Amino acid sequence: MSSDHHAHNPGFISKYVFSLDHKVIGVQYTVTSLIFLFFGFSLMMIMRWQLAYPGESIPLVGGWLGKYLVDNNGVLLPEGYNALGAMHGTIMVFLGVVPLAVGGFGNYVMPLQIGAPDMAFPKLNMASYWVYFLGGVTMLAGFFVPGGAANSGWTSYPPLADIANTVGTHPFWNGQTVWLLGMVLLITSSLLGSVNFIVTIMHLRVKGLTMFRLPFFVWAQFVTSFLLLLAFPPLEAAGVLQLMDRAFHTSFFMPEGLVVSGVVQDQFAGGGSPLLWQHLFWFLAHPEVYVLILPAIGIVGEIIANNTRRPLWGYKTLVYSVIFLGFMSFVVWAHHMFLTGMGTAMSTFFQTTTMIISIPSVVILTALLLSLWQGSIRFTVPMLFALSFLPMFAIGGLTGLPLGLSASDIQLHDTYYVIGHFHYVVAPGTIMALLGGIYFWYPKVTGRKMSTFLGHLHFWPSFVFMNTVFFPMFMVGLAGISRRLWDQTEYVQGIDVQGWVRMSSWGAWALGLAQIPFIINFFYSAFAGKKVNENPWKATTLEWAAPSPPPHGNFAEVPVAYRGPYEYSVPDAKEDFHPQHVPDSQLV
Amino acid sequence: MIASSFWLPPDISAHGSQIDIIIKYLHWFMAVLFVAWGSYFLYCLVRFRAGANPKATYRDAKAKPSKMAEVVVIIIEAILLVGFSIPVWAYYRSEPPGNDANPLTVRVVAQQFAWNIHYPGPDGKFGKSKPELVDEAINPIGLVDASEDPNAADDYVSVNIFHAPKDRDILVRLSSKDVIHSFAVPLLRVKQDAVPGMEIPIWFKAEKTNAEAQEMMKRAFALPASPEGEEAETFVKENRLRVTMADYGSVRKGSTLNAEHLKTLSAAGITSVELAPGFPVNIQCAQLCGLGHYRMKGQMKIYEPDEFEEWYASAGEEEVFDEDEFDDE
Ligand code: HEM
Ligand SMILES: [Cu+2]
Ligand SMILES: [Cu+2]
């Protein structure tokens, strides 16, 4: 399947741009998505100014943002705020974290960990990246079309999204329509990628690598791919339906008799249901949460096993929990919709499934914590990131409980409490884990290690400021402040919590500064980092058997897996790690 | 001033305390779990650092305590779910009104970016409304003429001010003219999406009037050292609040604190002032509904029952809308 492109000697373009090599594609995904992450974060740094100092001109960049975002004085407009918010959410989720966690880490590491020379379908792999790239460019194009970027939230609820950006703009070339086109491309890319991952893991494992000898990270990618494959199609369909509503005035999501700004919307026949969109959207978007988190948990597992020098606690328990989590994630979606008019029977079902899904999450966290017990913990930079993931992911998970019980959700739904909750999962949680993953596998990709000093300079402030940004949001939410408000001081409660809001904003700007050491480290170490051998962390899984960086085709000779993935500190052995590919006879 | 406990705003509703209890129990539960996990975690980091424990142990530790902990978590979650959340939700969503024989029924029609509160008037019957009759200036909900539907004759529509009696069930039939909004009143522990094409019933009962709510929320503020300058400006801007202490010269109880007041008070050597929100019970929109989402603000005016009747009896006649009073909350 994948041997057809190994023969010829490719030129620069086909080697680095339109490459079929999973490693090059992985690096392309990583770099592109890191840029998007930083861009999406920058949008938020701008929004945080308006929240901290409502109605004041944005310093530094205020004059640059253009008429759709700011007024003549450089003050963020309410519709500009909404556009930045919608684009922040979309970019972070669909252009940042998923492509980094799956397209980047999955592409680069997974085939190496299963001993494969490449992905099962290299051309599909390349197509997946380029469709993603096109989707990203389309999304960003939204900022430049008449009327500005999509501003109906990353959730794009109709009827708002059906009628948004339509007055005085181009019928097709407008923010929300461009957003939908971008989404269709991004979903297509994910579907191409996930099929490829599933087939690769099923068919390209080397001899001896049974399913229960797979590294935990591969399991995480495997389950993630199924989630993408099964959850995304409904949203793709929904996106096309919304496109039809907007472009051709079908009424999939439009009831009849709407009056917008005094104008009867009789261009729509009516008879559709706005809630249909929400069901289709959340049927994707809840599993999507696990798409954001599972690869991160996988990375944390790898780093913890390596740096505690002992096997992951309860490997099989972990695997079964992840499978169960994946399965359950398809039956909790309507916990995002308790307040759409749901009766007791439905809400009972969805709160019960939500409480059930919390159990495998607790089990996973417990297993990772128990892995520390009687380990011999090395505080390397990747380990610091992986360790910090544990308490912050715990906060994210725990604060999901009051939102998952419909009664407490009455007060907390659609407030900053929600923003605090899911960011603890995806930012202090997932982002920290992904950063740890970069420090961990960097030597494999470049043959050099990243600077430890700069790593510490990156880790400590990031850890502190992540909490400074997000913890205050719980107080703001409990006080009853709705999310997505351009100016929360409209409300008395908002005035009261303004101190917390400012703290959060200053935290965000400081968090931005804290990324400077990382950016320097990332580029500088590529040519000036300390050269290391192919297994600098003394790790056990197969990617460390390949040269660093691995050549085209990955392994000098096809490895065989002789044992499970985490044979660290085997009793009576001389070395404290037994790599998967070394036969018993050669172990010392 | 605003927060009662756990940073929550004060609760003035009949059912709110049940919601607050769940929130509080949950947070205590979360805190205990987090501290337990956290202590164990920190212990491991110190005890099993490579320096102190050079050789790791291959075998998995027996994990009886953690299994126990997991079981306890499951039990507590089950109790919170079955014992609290499901019944509270069933009550909140039950056939309204709870047990009051004489509820006040109103329609609330949300729109970009206002709340239309539609009262049926003395006949207790709502007149019909039609989209094509909507006129944003004079007939925001498109109510038909009395000649077409006699029920409409005594109907009354209040924009952004929701007048309501305390101690009486209030049944809201919630809908929207345009996009999805969400009717949220934090002090009443009420939140419900307003979905166009649907009319969703919710009900609640207030146990405090506005005056009583203000009383719960008042707090003493230290005045800035100088009545002029940036600090004073910020103070006034950030505390758009009502004076609740007794009159002092031109500083009237109930007026909104302004720069002049600061000067008067400062000249008299007064260093602190008691303030409370002018309109303590606000209605927010909780669902993104367009560029004015942030200012889609309404106010509840909760009266003693007899005061409410008085207002209701004269509601149709004078349409006083005190811009100023409303604006500065
Ligand atoms: C690390 C830096 C980040 C900061 C400072 C940040 C901050 C924020 C804030 C303050 C909001 C709320 C805006 C509002 O309600 O008006 C928000 C919304 C959002 N963020 Fe982030 N965020 C960060 C990272 C992320 C990441 C990594 C993701 C996803 C993987 C993400 C996904 C979202 C989404 C989906 C929303 C939209 C929520 C909504 O529509 O109400 N953010 N972010
Ligand atoms: Cu969910
Ligand atoms: Cu609204």
PDB file of N, CA and C in Angstrom, chain B residues 121-151:
ATOM      1  N   GLY B 121     -54.276  41.655  30.932  1.00  0.00           N
ATOM      2  CA  GLY B 121     -55.269  42.608  31.422  1.00  0.00           C
ATOM      3  C   GLY B 121     -56.307  41.917  32.291  1.00  0.00           C
ATOM      4  N   PRO B 122     -57.299  42.703  32.755  1.00  0.00           N
ATOM      5  CA  PRO B 122     -58.279  42.166  33.711  1.00  0.00           C
ATOM      6  C   PRO B 122     -59.027  40.935  33.212  1.00  0.00           C
ATOM      7  N   ASP B 123     -59.252  40.810  31.910  1.00  0.00           N
ATOM      8  CA  ASP B 123     -60.000  39.641  31.430  1.00  0.00           C
ATOM      9  C   ASP B 123     -59.178  38.357  31.518  1.00  0.00           C
ATOM     10  N   GLY B 124     -57.895  38.488  31.752  1.00  0.00           N
ATOM     11  CA  GLY B 124     -57.064  37.293  31.882  1.00  0.00           C
ATOM     12  C   GLY B 124     -56.830  36.562  30.570  1.00  0.00           C
ATOM     13  N   LYS B 125     -57.232  37.170  29.454  1.00  0.00           N
ATOM     14  CA  LYS B 125     -57.062  36.496  28.158  1.00  0.00           C
ATOM     15  C   LYS B 125     -56.157  37.316  27.250  1.00  0.00           C
ATOM     16  N   PHE B 126     -55.236  36.621  26.579  1.00  0.00           N
ATOM     17  CA  PHE B 126     -54.317  37.307  25.671  1.00  0.00           C
ATOM     18  C   PHE B 126     -54.974  37.520  24.326  1.00  0.00           C
ATOM     19  N   GLY B 127     -54.819  38.720  23.791  1.00  0.00           N
ATOM     20  CA  GLY B 127     -55.245  38.934  22.417  1.00  0.00           C
ATOM     21  C   GLY B 127     -54.272  38.254  21.461  1.00  0.00           C
ATOM     22  N   LYS B 128     -54.722  37.988  20.239  1.00  0.00           N
ATOM     23  CA  LYS B 128     -53.848  37.359  19.234  1.00  0.00           C
ATOM     24  C   LYS B 128     -52.804  38.357  18.758  1.00  0.00           C
ATOM     25  N   SER B 129     -51.717  37.818  18.234  1.00  0.00           N
ATOM     26  CA  SER B 129     -50.786  38.719  17.565  1.00  0.00           C
ATOM     27  C   SER B 129     -50.370  38.110  16.234  1.00  0.00           C
ATOM     28  N   LYS B 130     -49.977  38.987  15.305  1.00  0.00           N
ATOM     29  CA  LYS B 130     -49.628  38.552  13.954  1.00  0.00           C
ATOM     30  C   LYS B 130     -48.322  39.213  13.537  1.00  0.00           C
ATOM     31  N   PRO B 131     -47.461  38.452  12.892  1.00  0.00           N
ATOM     32  CA  PRO B 131     -46.170  39.020  12.495  1.00  0.00           C
ATOM     33  C   PRO B 131     -46.331  40.258  11.621  1.00  0.00           C
ATOM     34  N   GLU B 132     -47.301  40.241  10.702  1.00  0.00           N
ATOM     35  CA  GLU B 132     -47.369  41.360   9.763  1.00  0.00           C
ATOM     36  C   GLU B 132     -47.825  42.655  10.437  1.00  0.00           C
ATOM     37  N   LEU B 133     -48.347  42.573  11.648  1.00  0.00           N
ATOM     38  CA  LEU B 133     -48.772  43.790  12.347  1.00  0.00           C
ATOM     39  C   LEU B 133     -47.654  44.412  13.180  1.00  0.00           C
ATOM     40  N   VAL B 134     -46.519  43.739  13.223  1.00  0.00           N
ATOM     41  CA  VAL B 134     -45.448  44.249  14.077  1.00  0.00           C
ATOM     42  C   VAL B 134     -45.003  45.627  13.622  1.00  0.00           C
ATOM     43  N   ASP B 135     -44.984  46.540  14.551  1.00  0.00           N
ATOM     44  CA  ASP B 135     -44.402  47.851  14.304  1.00  0.00           C
ATOM     45  C   ASP B 135     -43.485  48.122  15.491  1.00  0.00           C
ATOM     46  N   GLU B 136     -42.192  48.178  15.239  1.00  0.00           N
ATOM     47  CA  GLU B 136     -41.250  48.217  16.358  1.00  0.00           C
ATOM     48  C   GLU B 136     -41.514  49.386  17.294  1.00  0.00           C
ATOM     49  N   ALA B 137     -42.051  50.487  16.763  1.00  0.00           N
ATOM     50  CA  ALA B 137     -42.224  51.656  17.619  1.00  0.00           C
ATOM     51  C   ALA B 137     -43.476  51.562  18.482  1.00  0.00           C
ATOM     52  N   ILE B 138     -44.599  51.132  17.892  1.00  0.00           N
ATOM     53  CA  ILE B 138     -45.826  51.196  18.687  1.00  0.00           C
ATOM     54  C   ILE B 138     -46.454  49.843  18.997  1.00  0.00           C
ATOM     55  N   ASN B 139     -46.120  48.830  18.225  1.00  0.00           N
ATOM     56  CA  ASN B 139     -46.750  47.539  18.481  1.00  0.00           C
ATOM     57  C   ASN B 139     -45.725  46.415  18.312  1.00  0.00           C
ATOM     58  N   PRO B 140     -44.801  46.320  19.233  1.00  0.00           N
ATOM     59  CA  PRO B 140     -43.667  45.409  19.014  1.00  0.00           C
ATOM     60  C   PRO B 140     -44.057  43.933  18.901  1.00  0.00           C
ATOM     61  N   ILE B 141     -45.176  43.530  19.485  1.00  0.00           N
ATOM     62  CA  ILE B 141     -45.494  42.111  19.359  1.00  0.00           C
ATOM     63  C   ILE B 141     -46.579  41.858  18.303  1.00  0.00           C
ATOM     64  N   GLY B 142     -47.013  42.881  17.593  1.00  0.00           N
ATOM     65  CA  GLY B 142     -48.000  42.683  16.526  1.00  0.00           C
ATOM     66  C   GLY B 142     -49.369  42.278  17.046  1.00  0.00           C
ATOM     67  N   LEU B 143     -49.752  42.892  18.147  1.00  0.00           N
ATOM     68  CA  LEU B 143     -51.068  42.600  18.739  1.00  0.00           C
ATOM     69  C   LEU B 143     -52.169  43.078  17.799  1.00  0.00           C
ATOM     70  N   VAL B 144     -53.235  42.250  17.649  1.00  0.00           N
ATOM     71  CA  VAL B 144     -54.306  42.651  16.724  1.00  0.00           C
ATOM     72  C   VAL B 144     -55.193  43.711  17.378  1.00  0.00           C
ATOM     73  N   ASP B 145     -56.002  44.341  16.538  1.00  0.00           N
ATOM     74  CA  ASP B 145     -56.902  45.373  17.016  1.00  0.00           C
ATOM     75  C   ASP B 145     -58.046  44.742  17.810  1.00  0.00           C
ATOM     76  N   ALA B 146     -58.591  45.522  18.781  1.00  0.00           N
ATOM     77  CA  ALA B 146     -59.672  45.000  19.612  1.00  0.00           C
ATOM     78  C   ALA B 146     -60.884  44.620  18.784  1.00  0.00           C
ATOM     79  N   SER B 147     -61.068  45.281  17.649  1.00  0.00           N
ATOM     80  CA  SER B 147     -62.223  44.950  16.816  1.00  0.00           C
ATOM     81  C   SER B 147     -62.085  43.541  16.233  1.00  0.00           C
ATOM     82  N   GLU B 148     -60.851  43.095  16.053  1.00  0.00           N
ATOM     83  CA  GLU B 148     -60.643  41.768  15.490  1.00  0.00           C
ATOM     84  C   GLU B 148     -60.677  40.705  16.577  1.00  0.00           C
ATOM     85  N   ASP B 149     -60.114  41.062  17.732  1.00  0.00           N
ATOM     86  CA  ASP B 149     -60.107  40.107  18.834  1.00  0.00           C
ATOM     87  C   ASP B 149     -60.347  40.868  20.130  1.00  0.00           C
ATOM     88  N   PRO B 150     -61.559  40.743  20.695  1.00  0.00           N
ATOM     89  CA  PRO B 150     -61.912  41.519  21.893  1.00  0.00           C
ATOM     90  C   PRO B 150     -60.958  41.273  23.055  1.00  0.00           C
ATOM     91  N   ASN B 151     -60.329  40.096  23.068  1.00  0.00           N
ATOM     92  CA  ASN B 151     -59.406  39.823  24.156  1.00  0.00           C
ATOM     93  C   ASN B 151     -58.232  40.790  24.190  1.00  0.00           C
TER      94      ASN B 151
END
